[in-house]
Amino acid sequence: MKERAGPSGGEPPCYTLINFPSDVEQPSEMQLRNDLEKGDIKVKTEALKKVIFLILNGEKLPGLLMTVIRFLLPLQDHTIKKLLLIFWEIVPKTSPDGKLLHEMILVCDAYRKDLQHPNEFIRGSTLRFLCKLREPELLEPLMPAIRACLEHRHAYVRRNAILAIFTIYKNFDFLIPDAPEVVATVLEVEQDMATRRNSFLMLLQVDQKRALDYLSSCLDQIGNFGDILQLVIVELIYKVCHNSPSERTRFIRCIYNLLNSNSSAVRYEAAGTLVTLSTAPSAVKAAATCYIEIIVKESDNNVKLIVLERLAGLKEASTNDRVLEDLVMDILRILAAPDLEVRRKTLNLVLELLTSRTVTEAVIYLRKEVGRTHNSVEHDDTGKYRQLLVRTLHQCCVKFPDVAPSIIPVLTEFLSDTNELAASDVLLFMREAIQRFPHLTTIIIEKLLEVFPQMKSSKVLRSAIWILCEFSSSKEDIESVLTQIKACLDELPLTDSELRKAAGNESEESKDKTDNKPQEKSGASARLVTSDGTYATQSAFSMTQTKKKEDDIPSLRRFLIEGDFFIGAALSSSLAKMVRRLLVLNGSVPPAIKHKITAEAMYIMASVLRFGTSGIPTKAITSDDIDRIQLCIRVLGENNARVNSIYTEDCRKALALMLAEQAEFEATHSKTKKKKDVVVQPDDPIMFEQLISKNDMINGEDVFETSLSQAVGLNPKKDDTDFSSSKLSKVTQLTGFSDPVYAEAYINVNQFDIVLDVLLVNQTTDTLQNCTLELATRGELKLVERPQPIILGPSDFSNIRASIKVTSTENALIFGNIVYDVGGATSDRNVIMMNEIRIDIMDYILPASCTDVEFRQMWAEFEWENKVGVSTGIMDLHEYLQYLLKSTNMQCLTPEKALMGNCGFMAATLYAKSIFGEDALANLSIEKPVDTPNAPVSGHIRIRAKSQAMALSLGDKITLSQKKTITQSALAISAAARAAAAPAASTSSTAGED
């Protein structure tokens, strides 16, 4: 861990974090001294733990320092020795004037003996402890013992000795000026891989020339090294080639060899380094192939997702497209992973890389994958995976229509599935395909008619009826559709047939009862023995009677018996549309056949209507369905030119317009980033590599340092989702300008972590000792690291960092105070209360998109709803919508053309997703009187989410943003009133002077 100190150097490095339970009573210093002096080993161990807890929480126990030295330091117990390492790390080692305490000389002598201890664990632990010391006075007497550990027989001691020398040389090089030579000598003769790794890492940081010399001498042996050493070698090669591009040809072959390492981590780093150092197609192909092999072979889903993101990032360079397009079939191997998110990202990547050369093979592979899902065990992700496959094949057909005939037969198998997710997407695909590609009409209608009797879902059956009736134009197709519909309705009329069946079943059952009474006694039943030893009788005849009765009912008839007459209304409307098209457009059909088809359609509608009002179904037909069926019968009975135009032309035009709008909406809100065209001006200079200086060739930044800075929050990643325009927008003032200590905090939100960078300024002429920033949280926040006390001199300042973990999307608070002592004063500690820091929910919410079907499904599933009233000063509907989108980071799913016009009201659906995977839905319903232009917008916003915190937090954010608009509108009105009153006042004063 790097040392993090403020301008005054007040914040010491921290390596140890130990949780202190707040419900434990704190012991007194006298009690601790007594336990340390007179207790046995167990009591002393517990007392030392309590001392460590108290010191970590800011307590000063200077009186116990000598007690620990006298009574604990000479002990040989391993547990106490480990605890003492923590104690000497955290205990203050200097006096208030900055000089080393005299007692530390005794500690230094004790650790010199531990460095010569025969137990290798004690030696190694002591060496690791010395890496954390920052006092050269303590380290100087120990240097001979540390050097001697380099020749110890045990590798554990040697590798820790290298680390200790590395740290000491980096901080205080005057203590061991010949460290690079010493470590280079050890590296040449060392056999332990961990020790060689530590030695090579030190040379990489302090003397790259020696590291390069060693690497050059063993280039042929790198494949036999351990993975920990290979990782350091990859880092060295990157840094050398980054600083000296002329060295690339020297080490690029080494990177190629490391792509075949046995360690996945080494191969991953080598592939990333290879594409950074070279843009050649062979290098990109080798790196992409390595990424694919890692994804396929690794079992951890998190690793798969990380590497998959890196693989998808390769296509951002325009020169890599052709290389990745040739690897589409290799990328499809990732679909063998069981995780749904991995499969989704893989299919999205494949869709972006598909070309006319590879689409045929990819479709064949996806067809096999579809067949594999039918034979797999059904679980929750199986249906969703089928839906992903259907959507992928749908997109393939849209981009490459030539493959549609081979896909349609495979997709029709989903229509008989009980899962509606995949079947609904199949019908959406068929609707779009039959509209865009008329030559596919025959095969689509044929396949739909084949699978029509096996459809088990009302929604799927309803959509299939609409497609068949909308696009069946020939006499043969219309007759086939009518025949299939009548077969699914079974015997007509429905009412009479159901009454006959009910009467016939009743008579048969009564007859069976009388006929089978003697047979049951004679032996048609089986005698069974129950668990308690008694006998039970079971008849085989009664077991199969009801099951056979349910299976014999066709699907369409069964839905009507259950009371689903919406499908009856949809059937009537579709039949009316199909028959009107036959009567108007097809003049070659004889009138007798036209009358026959019309009569059959009207007969079906009348039968459904009468059956709905008969009282036989489970649920009675609604008045809306009655009106709709009656209207369809009337349309078939009359010949109205306007109605004929609506049924035969306008419906098809509306479908084409809707599909065009959907395509435009998807293109606008597509997640894929459009690649920028490379524009080269005629007068742009040509860069010759041989004529470029070394400094100019160092293009870009060090990826290792950049990734490390982003991980610790020092250099946050800038992307399109970063809504903070500057650091000033994230600064919060914590105390007033007149307080003794002025404090302000910069809030750095880094995905799941919040880093508070607090600036403390001493505005007094006194020295503030033990100045502590005490923080507490409310909500789904957890303080990870408690800030350490610091000393602020007169007019001095310091920066303190605090890390906070975020576990959920919720508006949360951070509050606390600043506590300090004044040097030389005898009064109690001083406390300054700080302002609250509100963590904005918008830092975790990102715009997202989903389909209408997914939105309605989530809207029905989510149980938490928050209804927020619209109270704003904005007077325009579209302006309020844009303001709401900007305030909530949500995305409007309603097409822009549907929101055009000025009708006085607006309804829109909004959607967003948090970085934790939580969905947020919103429905906006606002209005404004058309005849009152100065009236503000009114209405309400309904928010739905899976968690209560998400719904409430988003509602609070909307309410808070609306208050700002009211305040701004009031200020604007008052300013306009003052501006209007100013000319009137000047006119009256001029008249008075005249």
PDB file of N, CA, C and O in Angstrom, residues 559-601:
ATOM      1  N   PHE A 559     -59.827 -22.316 -24.181  1.00  0.00           N
ATOM      2  CA  PHE A 559     -59.719 -20.923 -23.710  1.00  0.00           C
ATOM      3  C   PHE A 559     -61.087 -20.263 -23.610  1.00  0.00           C
ATOM      4  O   PHE A 559     -61.354 -19.505 -22.670  1.00  0.00           O
ATOM      5  N   LEU A 560     -61.986 -20.559 -24.564  1.00  0.00           N
ATOM      6  CA  LEU A 560     -63.328 -19.983 -24.503  1.00  0.00           C
ATOM      7  C   LEU A 560     -64.125 -20.563 -23.340  1.00  0.00           C
ATOM      8  O   LEU A 560     -64.890 -19.855 -22.674  1.00  0.00           O
ATOM      9  N   ILE A 561     -63.956 -21.851 -23.064  1.00  0.00           N
ATOM     10  CA  ILE A 561     -64.658 -22.455 -21.920  1.00  0.00           C
ATOM     11  C   ILE A 561     -64.168 -21.840 -20.613  1.00  0.00           C
ATOM     12  O   ILE A 561     -64.948 -21.644 -19.669  1.00  0.00           O
ATOM     13  N   GLU A 562     -62.878 -21.507 -20.544  1.00  0.00           N
ATOM     14  CA  GLU A 562     -62.327 -20.896 -19.327  1.00  0.00           C
ATOM     15  C   GLU A 562     -62.702 -19.431 -19.189  1.00  0.00           C
ATOM     16  O   GLU A 562     -62.362 -18.805 -18.180  1.00  0.00           O
ATOM     17  N   GLY A 563     -63.388 -18.864 -20.202  1.00  0.00           N
ATOM     18  CA  GLY A 563     -63.842 -17.479 -20.088  1.00  0.00           C
ATOM     19  C   GLY A 563     -62.920 -16.451 -20.700  1.00  0.00           C
ATOM     20  O   GLY A 563     -63.114 -15.245 -20.471  1.00  0.00           O
ATOM     21  N   ASP A 564     -61.929 -16.863 -21.498  1.00  0.00           N
ATOM     22  CA  ASP A 564     -61.027 -15.919 -22.151  1.00  0.00           C
ATOM     23  C   ASP A 564     -61.650 -15.502 -23.487  1.00  0.00           C
ATOM     24  O   ASP A 564     -61.306 -16.049 -24.548  1.00  0.00           O
ATOM     25  N   PHE A 565     -62.570 -14.528 -23.449  1.00  0.00           N
ATOM     26  CA  PHE A 565     -63.245 -14.099 -24.664  1.00  0.00           C
ATOM     27  C   PHE A 565     -62.534 -12.953 -25.359  1.00  0.00           C
ATOM     28  O   PHE A 565     -63.010 -12.480 -26.384  1.00  0.00           O
ATOM     29  N   PHE A 566     -61.410 -12.524 -24.793  1.00  0.00           N
ATOM     30  CA  PHE A 566     -60.608 -11.555 -25.542  1.00  0.00           C
ATOM     31  C   PHE A 566     -60.035 -12.200 -26.803  1.00  0.00           C
ATOM     32  O   PHE A 566     -59.944 -11.566 -27.857  1.00  0.00           O
ATOM     33  N   ILE A 567     -59.669 -13.485 -26.687  1.00  0.00           N
ATOM     34  CA  ILE A 567     -59.199 -14.189 -27.879  1.00  0.00           C
ATOM     35  C   ILE A 567     -60.343 -14.393 -28.867  1.00  0.00           C
ATOM     36  O   ILE A 567     -60.144 -14.414 -30.093  1.00  0.00           O
ATOM     37  N   GLY A 568     -61.586 -14.494 -28.355  1.00  0.00           N
ATOM     38  CA  GLY A 568     -62.736 -14.572 -29.255  1.00  0.00           C
ATOM     39  C   GLY A 568     -62.954 -13.283 -30.014  1.00  0.00           C
ATOM     40  O   GLY A 568     -63.262 -13.300 -31.218  1.00  0.00           O
ATOM     41  N   ALA A 569     -62.792 -12.145 -29.330  1.00  0.00           N
ATOM     42  CA  ALA A 569     -62.914 -10.856 -30.011  1.00  0.00           C
ATOM     43  C   ALA A 569     -61.806 -10.663 -31.032  1.00  0.00           C
ATOM     44  O   ALA A 569     -62.039 -10.158 -32.144  1.00  0.00           O
ATOM     45  N   ALA A 570     -60.565 -11.075 -30.670  1.00  0.00           N
ATOM     46  CA  ALA A 570     -59.453 -10.967 -31.610  1.00  0.00           C
ATOM     47  C   ALA A 570     -59.679 -11.887 -32.812  1.00  0.00           C
ATOM     48  O   ALA A 570     -59.364 -11.529 -33.957  1.00  0.00           O
ATOM     49  N   LEU A 571     -60.232 -13.079 -32.577  1.00  0.00           N
ATOM     50  CA  LEU A 571     -60.541 -13.992 -33.674  1.00  0.00           C
ATOM     51  C   LEU A 571     -61.574 -13.381 -34.616  1.00  0.00           C
ATOM     52  O   LEU A 571     -61.436 -13.447 -35.851  1.00  0.00           O
ATOM     53  N   SER A 572     -62.590 -12.755 -34.070  1.00  0.00           N
ATOM     54  CA  SER A 572     -63.630 -12.142 -34.905  1.00  0.00           C
ATOM     55  C   SER A 572     -63.064 -11.001 -35.732  1.00  0.00           C
ATOM     56  O   SER A 572     -63.361 -10.872 -36.933  1.00  0.00           O
ATOM     57  N   SER A 573     -62.269 -10.160 -35.120  1.00  0.00           N
ATOM     58  CA  SER A 573     -61.673  -9.042 -35.850  1.00  0.00           C
ATOM     59  C   SER A 573     -60.756  -9.531 -36.963  1.00  0.00           C
ATOM     60  O   SER A 573     -60.774  -8.990 -38.082  1.00  0.00           O
ATOM     61  N   SER A 574     -59.942 -10.555 -36.690  1.00  0.00           N
ATOM     62  CA  SER A 574     -59.025 -11.071 -37.707  1.00  0.00           C
ATOM     63  C   SER A 574     -59.788 -11.727 -38.859  1.00  0.00           C
ATOM     64  O   SER A 574     -59.428 -11.562 -40.031  1.00  0.00           O
ATOM     65  N   LEU A 575     -60.850 -12.479 -38.532  1.00  0.00           N
ATOM     66  CA  LEU A 575     -61.646 -13.101 -39.585  1.00  0.00           C
ATOM     67  C   LEU A 575     -62.322 -12.051 -40.453  1.00  0.00           C
ATOM     68  O   LEU A 575     -62.395 -12.197 -41.691  1.00  0.00           O
ATOM     69  N   ALA A 576     -62.858 -11.004 -39.817  1.00  0.00           N
ATOM     70  CA  ALA A 576     -63.508  -9.946 -40.594  1.00  0.00           C
ATOM     71  C   ALA A 576     -62.520  -9.273 -41.541  1.00  0.00           C
ATOM     72  O   ALA A 576     -62.847  -8.978 -42.705  1.00  0.00           O
ATOM     73  N   LYS A 577     -61.299  -9.053 -41.071  1.00  0.00           N
ATOM     74  CA  LYS A 577     -60.280  -8.432 -41.916  1.00  0.00           C
ATOM     75  C   LYS A 577     -59.928  -9.341 -43.091  1.00  0.00           C
ATOM     76  O   LYS A 577     -59.783  -8.880 -44.244  1.00  0.00           O
ATOM     77  N   MET A 578     -59.756 -10.627 -42.831  1.00  0.00           N
ATOM     78  CA  MET A 578     -59.376 -11.556 -43.886  1.00  0.00           C
ATOM     79  C   MET A 578     -60.485 -11.697 -44.934  1.00  0.00           C
ATOM     80  O   MET A 578     -60.221 -11.686 -46.150  1.00  0.00           O
ATOM     81  N   VAL A 579     -61.730 -11.807 -44.485  1.00  0.00           N
ATOM     82  CA  VAL A 579     -62.834 -11.985 -45.423  1.00  0.00           C
ATOM     83  C   VAL A 579     -63.069 -10.723 -46.237  1.00  0.00           C
ATOM     84  O   VAL A 579     -63.333 -10.781 -47.449  1.00  0.00           O
ATOM     85  N   ARG A 580     -62.964  -9.541 -45.626  1.00  0.00           N
ATOM     86  CA  ARG A 580     -63.156  -8.301 -46.378  1.00  0.00           C
ATOM     87  C   ARG A 580     -62.075  -8.163 -47.450  1.00  0.00           C
ATOM     88  O   ARG A 580     -62.354  -7.681 -48.562  1.00  0.00           O
ATOM     89  N   ARG A 581     -60.864  -8.578 -47.157  1.00  0.00           N
ATOM     90  CA  ARG A 581     -59.808  -8.505 -48.164  1.00  0.00           C
ATOM     91  C   ARG A 581     -60.113  -9.438 -49.335  1.00  0.00           C
ATOM     92  O   ARG A 581     -59.847  -9.105 -50.498  1.00  0.00           O
ATOM     93  N   LEU A 582     -60.675 -10.610 -49.018  1.00  0.00           N
ATOM     94  CA  LEU A 582     -61.048 -11.537 -50.082  1.00  0.00           C
ATOM     95  C   LEU A 582     -62.162 -10.954 -50.949  1.00  0.00           C
ATOM     96  O   LEU A 582     -62.140 -11.060 -52.179  1.00  0.00           O
ATOM     97  N   LEU A 583     -63.146 -10.310 -50.330  1.00  0.00           N
ATOM     98  CA  LEU A 583     -64.280  -9.778 -51.075  1.00  0.00           C
ATOM     99  C   LEU A 583     -63.897  -8.582 -51.936  1.00  0.00           C
ATOM    100  O   LEU A 583     -64.446  -8.377 -53.014  1.00  0.00           O
ATOM    101  N   VAL A 584     -62.920  -7.772 -51.471  1.00  0.00           N
ATOM    102  CA  VAL A 584     -62.593  -6.530 -52.160  1.00  0.00           C
ATOM    103  C   VAL A 584     -61.510  -6.732 -53.213  1.00  0.00           C
ATOM    104  O   VAL A 584     -61.613  -6.251 -54.344  1.00  0.00           O
ATOM    105  N   LEU A 585     -60.465  -7.469 -52.858  1.00  0.00           N
ATOM    106  CA  LEU A 585     -59.282  -7.507 -53.696  1.00  0.00           C
ATOM    107  C   LEU A 585     -59.305  -8.651 -54.696  1.00  0.00           C
ATOM    108  O   LEU A 585     -58.808  -8.519 -55.811  1.00  0.00           O
ATOM    109  N   ASN A 586     -59.806  -9.773 -54.318  1.00  0.00           N
ATOM    110  CA  ASN A 586     -59.695 -10.962 -55.158  1.00  0.00           C
ATOM    111  C   ASN A 586     -60.958 -11.088 -56.015  1.00  0.00           C
ATOM    112  O   ASN A 586     -61.983 -11.617 -55.587  1.00  0.00           O
ATOM    113  N   GLY A 587     -60.885 -10.589 -57.253  1.00  0.00           N
ATOM    114  CA  GLY A 587     -62.061 -10.654 -58.131  1.00  0.00           C
ATOM    115  C   GLY A 587     -62.190 -11.954 -58.873  1.00  0.00           C
ATOM    116  O   GLY A 587     -63.231 -12.211 -59.501  1.00  0.00           O
ATOM    117  N   SER A 588     -61.183 -12.802 -58.887  1.00  0.00           N
ATOM    118  CA  SER A 588     -61.238 -14.059 -59.634  1.00  0.00           C
ATOM    119  C   SER A 588     -61.974 -15.167 -58.897  1.00  0.00           C
ATOM    120  O   SER A 588     -62.233 -16.229 -59.465  1.00  0.00           O
ATOM    121  N   VAL A 589     -62.292 -14.956 -57.624  1.00  0.00           N
ATOM    122  CA  VAL A 589     -62.991 -15.973 -56.843  1.00  0.00           C
ATOM    123  C   VAL A 589     -64.486 -15.909 -57.174  1.00  0.00           C
ATOM    124  O   VAL A 589     -65.083 -14.823 -57.166  1.00  0.00           O
ATOM    125  N   PRO A 590     -65.118 -17.023 -57.439  1.00  0.00           N
ATOM    126  CA  PRO A 590     -66.562 -17.009 -57.735  1.00  0.00           C
ATOM    127  C   PRO A 590     -67.369 -16.464 -56.563  1.00  0.00           C
ATOM    128  O   PRO A 590     -66.991 -16.640 -55.399  1.00  0.00           O
ATOM    129  N   PRO A 591     -68.494 -15.802 -56.832  1.00  0.00           N
ATOM    130  CA  PRO A 591     -69.322 -15.247 -55.747  1.00  0.00           C
ATOM    131  C   PRO A 591     -69.817 -16.304 -54.776  1.00  0.00           C
ATOM    132  O   PRO A 591     -69.952 -16.033 -53.581  1.00  0.00           O
ATOM    133  N   ALA A 592     -70.088 -17.499 -55.258  1.00  0.00           N
ATOM    134  CA  ALA A 592     -70.593 -18.544 -54.351  1.00  0.00           C
ATOM    135  C   ALA A 592     -69.572 -18.885 -53.274  1.00  0.00           C
ATOM    136  O   ALA A 592     -69.919 -19.055 -52.092  1.00  0.00           O
ATOM    137  N   ILE A 593     -68.320 -18.985 -53.677  1.00  0.00           N
ATOM    138  CA  ILE A 593     -67.271 -19.285 -52.692  1.00  0.00           C
ATOM    139  C   ILE A 593     -67.101 -18.117 -51.722  1.00  0.00           C
ATOM    140  O   ILE A 593     -66.894 -18.321 -50.516  1.00  0.00           O
ATOM    141  N   LYS A 594     -67.198 -16.890 -52.239  1.00  0.00           N
ATOM    142  CA  LYS A 594     -67.096 -15.725 -51.348  1.00  0.00           C
ATOM    143  C   LYS A 594     -68.204 -15.741 -50.308  1.00  0.00           C
ATOM    144  O   LYS A 594     -67.962 -15.504 -49.114  1.00  0.00           O
ATOM    145  N   HIS A 595     -69.437 -16.041 -50.769  1.00  0.00           N
ATOM    146  CA  HIS A 595     -70.563 -16.077 -49.826  1.00  0.00           C
ATOM    147  C   HIS A 595     -70.390 -17.205 -48.806  1.00  0.00           C
ATOM    148  O   HIS A 595     -70.723 -17.054 -47.614  1.00  0.00           O
ATOM    149  N   LYS A 596     -69.861 -18.320 -49.258  1.00  0.00           N
ATOM    150  CA  LYS A 596     -69.660 -19.441 -48.346  1.00  0.00           C
ATOM    151  C   LYS A 596     -68.639 -19.088 -47.258  1.00  0.00           C
ATOM    152  O   LYS A 596     -68.865 -19.348 -46.067  1.00  0.00           O
ATOM    153  N   ILE A 597     -67.510 -18.500 -47.652  1.00  0.00           N
ATOM    154  CA  ILE A 597     -66.476 -18.140 -46.671  1.00  0.00           C
ATOM    155  C   ILE A 597     -67.001 -17.080 -45.714  1.00  0.00           C
ATOM    156  O   ILE A 597     -66.758 -17.135 -44.495  1.00  0.00           O
ATOM    157  N   THR A 598     -67.770 -16.107 -46.245  1.00  0.00           N
ATOM    158  CA  THR A 598     -68.341 -15.070 -45.381  1.00  0.00           C
ATOM    159  C   THR A 598     -69.309 -15.675 -44.381  1.00  0.00           C
ATOM    160  O   THR A 598     -69.317 -15.320 -43.193  1.00  0.00           O
ATOM    161  N   ALA A 599     -70.133 -16.604 -44.845  1.00  0.00           N
ATOM    162  CA  ALA A 599     -71.107 -17.229 -43.946  1.00  0.00           C
ATOM    163  C   ALA A 599     -70.411 -18.041 -42.862  1.00  0.00           C
ATOM    164  O   ALA A 599     -70.823 -18.023 -41.691  1.00  0.00           O
ATOM    165  N   GLU A 600     -69.366 -18.757 -43.225  1.00  0.00           N
ATOM    166  CA  GLU A 600     -68.636 -19.537 -42.216  1.00  0.00           C
ATOM    167  C   GLU A 600     -68.019 -18.624 -41.162  1.00  0.00           C
ATOM    168  O   GLU A 600     -68.048 -18.939 -39.964  1.00  0.00           O
ATOM    169  N   ALA A 601     -67.429 -17.488 -41.591  1.00  0.00           N
ATOM    170  CA  ALA A 601     -66.838 -16.554 -40.639  1.00  0.00           C
ATOM    171  C   ALA A 601     -67.898 -15.976 -39.706  1.00  0.00           C
ATOM    172  O   ALA A 601     -67.701 -15.882 -38.484  1.00  0.00           O
TER     173      ALA A 601
END
